[in-house]
Short mmCIF file of C-alpha atoms in Angstrom, two decimals:
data_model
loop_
_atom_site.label_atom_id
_atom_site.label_comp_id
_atom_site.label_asym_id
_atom_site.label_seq_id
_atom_site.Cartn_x
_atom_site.Cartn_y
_atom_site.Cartn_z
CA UNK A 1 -7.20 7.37 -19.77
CA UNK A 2 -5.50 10.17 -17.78
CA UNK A 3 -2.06 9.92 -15.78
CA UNK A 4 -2.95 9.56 -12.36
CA UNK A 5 -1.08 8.81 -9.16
CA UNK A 6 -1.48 6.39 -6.52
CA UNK A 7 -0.54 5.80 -2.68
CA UNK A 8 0.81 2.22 -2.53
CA UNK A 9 2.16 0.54 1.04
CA UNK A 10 4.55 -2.61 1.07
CA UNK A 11 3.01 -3.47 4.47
CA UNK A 12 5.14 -5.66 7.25
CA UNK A 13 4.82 -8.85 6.27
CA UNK A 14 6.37 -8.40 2.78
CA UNK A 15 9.10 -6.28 3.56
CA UNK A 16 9.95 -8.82 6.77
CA UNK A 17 10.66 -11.36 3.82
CA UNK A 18 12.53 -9.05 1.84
CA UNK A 19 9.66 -8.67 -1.17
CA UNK A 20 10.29 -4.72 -2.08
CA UNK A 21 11.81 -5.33 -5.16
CA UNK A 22 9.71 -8.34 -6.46
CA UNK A 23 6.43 -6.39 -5.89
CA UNK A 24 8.12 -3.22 -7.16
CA UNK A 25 9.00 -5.07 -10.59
CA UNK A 26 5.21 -6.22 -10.92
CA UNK A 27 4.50 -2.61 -10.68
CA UNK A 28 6.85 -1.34 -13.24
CA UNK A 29 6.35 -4.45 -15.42
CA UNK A 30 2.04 -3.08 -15.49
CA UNK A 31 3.44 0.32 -16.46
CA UNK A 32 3.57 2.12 -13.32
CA UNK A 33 6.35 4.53 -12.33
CA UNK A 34 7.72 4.81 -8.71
CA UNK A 35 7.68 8.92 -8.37
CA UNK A 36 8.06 8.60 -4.69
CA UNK A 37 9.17 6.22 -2.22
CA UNK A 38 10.61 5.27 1.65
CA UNK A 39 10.71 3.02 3.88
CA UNK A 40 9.49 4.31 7.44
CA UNK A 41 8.21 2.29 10.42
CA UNK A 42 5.12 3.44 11.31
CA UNK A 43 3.83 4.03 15.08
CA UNK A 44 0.02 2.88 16.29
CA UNK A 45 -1.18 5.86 16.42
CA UNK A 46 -0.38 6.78 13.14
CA UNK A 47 -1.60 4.08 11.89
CA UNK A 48 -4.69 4.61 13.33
CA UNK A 49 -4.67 8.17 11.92
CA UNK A 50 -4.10 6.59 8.44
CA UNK A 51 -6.59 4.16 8.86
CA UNK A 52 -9.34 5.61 11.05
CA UNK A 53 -11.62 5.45 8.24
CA UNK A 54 -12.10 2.05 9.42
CA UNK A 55 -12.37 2.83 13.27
CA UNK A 56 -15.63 1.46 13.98
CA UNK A 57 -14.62 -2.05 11.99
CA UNK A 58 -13.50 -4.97 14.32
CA UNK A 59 -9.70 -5.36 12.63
CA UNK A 60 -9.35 -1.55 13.19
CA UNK A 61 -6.49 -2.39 16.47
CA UNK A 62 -5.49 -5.55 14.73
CA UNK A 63 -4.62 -3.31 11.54
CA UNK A 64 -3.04 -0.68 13.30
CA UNK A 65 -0.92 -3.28 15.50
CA UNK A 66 0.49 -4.79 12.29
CA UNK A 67 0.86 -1.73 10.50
CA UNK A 68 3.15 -0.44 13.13
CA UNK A 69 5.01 -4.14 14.06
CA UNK A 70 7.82 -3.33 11.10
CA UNK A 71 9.12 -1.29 8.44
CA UNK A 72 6.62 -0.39 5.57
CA UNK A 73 7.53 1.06 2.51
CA UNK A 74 5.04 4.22 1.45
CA UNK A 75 5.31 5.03 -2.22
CA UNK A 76 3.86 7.16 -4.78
CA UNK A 77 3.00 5.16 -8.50
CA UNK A 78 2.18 6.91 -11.50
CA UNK A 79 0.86 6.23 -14.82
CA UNK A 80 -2.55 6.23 -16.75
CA UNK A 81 -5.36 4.76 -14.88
CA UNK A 82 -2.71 4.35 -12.00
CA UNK A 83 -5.79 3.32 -9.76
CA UNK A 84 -6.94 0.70 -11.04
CA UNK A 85 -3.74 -0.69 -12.18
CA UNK A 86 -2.63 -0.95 -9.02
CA UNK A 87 -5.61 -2.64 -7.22
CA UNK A 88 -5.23 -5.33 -10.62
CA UNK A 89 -1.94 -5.54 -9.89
CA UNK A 90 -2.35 -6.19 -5.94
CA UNK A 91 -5.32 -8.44 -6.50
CA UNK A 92 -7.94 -9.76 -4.07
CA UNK A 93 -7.79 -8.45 -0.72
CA UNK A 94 -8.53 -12.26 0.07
CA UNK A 95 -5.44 -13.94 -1.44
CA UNK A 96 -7.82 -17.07 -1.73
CA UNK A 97 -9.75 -14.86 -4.30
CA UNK A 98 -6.86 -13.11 -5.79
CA UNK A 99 -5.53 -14.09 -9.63
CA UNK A 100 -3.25 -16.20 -10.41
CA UNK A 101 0.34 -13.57 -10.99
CA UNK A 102 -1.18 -10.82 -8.48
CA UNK A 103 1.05 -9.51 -5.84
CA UNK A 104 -1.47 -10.69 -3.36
CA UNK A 105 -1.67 -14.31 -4.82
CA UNK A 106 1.80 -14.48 -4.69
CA UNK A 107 2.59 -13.25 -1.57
CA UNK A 108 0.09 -12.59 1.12
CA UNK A 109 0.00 -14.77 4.14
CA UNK A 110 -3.56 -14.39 5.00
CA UNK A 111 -6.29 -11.52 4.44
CA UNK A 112 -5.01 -9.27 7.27
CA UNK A 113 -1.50 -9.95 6.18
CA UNK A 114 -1.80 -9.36 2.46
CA UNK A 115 1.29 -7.64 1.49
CA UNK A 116 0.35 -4.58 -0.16
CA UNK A 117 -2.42 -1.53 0.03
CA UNK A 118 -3.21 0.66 -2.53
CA UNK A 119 -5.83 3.96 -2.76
CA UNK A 120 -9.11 2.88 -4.03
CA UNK A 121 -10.04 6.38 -5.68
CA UNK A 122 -8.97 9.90 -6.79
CA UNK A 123 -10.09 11.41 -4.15
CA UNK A 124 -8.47 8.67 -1.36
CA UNK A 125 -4.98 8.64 -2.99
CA UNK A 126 -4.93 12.50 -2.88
CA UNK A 127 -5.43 12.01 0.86
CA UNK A 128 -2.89 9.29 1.41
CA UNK A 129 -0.43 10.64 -0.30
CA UNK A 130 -0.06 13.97 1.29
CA UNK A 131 -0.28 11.97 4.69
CA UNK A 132 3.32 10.88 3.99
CA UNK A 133 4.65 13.11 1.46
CA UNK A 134 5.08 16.69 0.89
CA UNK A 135 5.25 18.13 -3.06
CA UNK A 136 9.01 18.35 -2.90
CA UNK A 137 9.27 14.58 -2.64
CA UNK A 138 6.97 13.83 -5.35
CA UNK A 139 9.63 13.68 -8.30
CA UNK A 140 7.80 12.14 -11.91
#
């Protein structure tokens, strides 16, 4: 399986309850390496811009009002098959359907409040990751 890298998001609700370093550990403890990482608060509208791939859908101003109601922290994971590691490590977007040990079992609050978002494909986490950081920050 070949090293990839990955755009992962502590969204609001986790990093209101002071979860960074919890979820982090699951990360690190699947084999994942943190090569990039800040905590930022995000406005609307660029949450929309990250997001607008889901424009049309009816959470689309939900979304983008929670994204940009606290901190986040945007990071940058690493390691083979970082993917897919990282959506089995997040788990279900549901946390009703998520495994028992996934971030998202653990700690979500609801399905629009689910702790955590990760890129769903090469191409995707290529995208998001240059949306918030530039080569120079990306340190592995």
């Amino acid at each position: 399986m070949a090293v990839e890298r990955t755009l992962s998001i502590i969204k609001p609700d986790a990093t209101n309850r002071n979860l960074t370093g919890k979820i982090n550990a699951k990360f690190e403890d699947a084999g994942l390496r943190i090569v990039a990482q800040k905590r930022i608060q995000l406005t609307k509208a660029q949450a929309g811009e990250f997001y607008a791939v889901h424009k049309e859908r009816p959470f689309y101003d939900e979304l983008c009002e929670f994204m940009a109601s606290a901190p986040v922290v945007v990071q940058v994971l690493e390691g083979e098959g970082a993917i897919a590691k990282n959506r089995d490590v997040m788990g279900a977007t549901n946390p009703a359907d998520a495994a028992a040990g996934t971030i998202r079992a653990e700690f979500a609050e609801s399905v629009g409040e689910n702790s955590v978002h990760g890129s769903d494909a090469p191409e995707t986490a290529a995208v998001e990751i240059a949306y918030f950081f530039s080569g120079l920050e990306l340190v592995g």
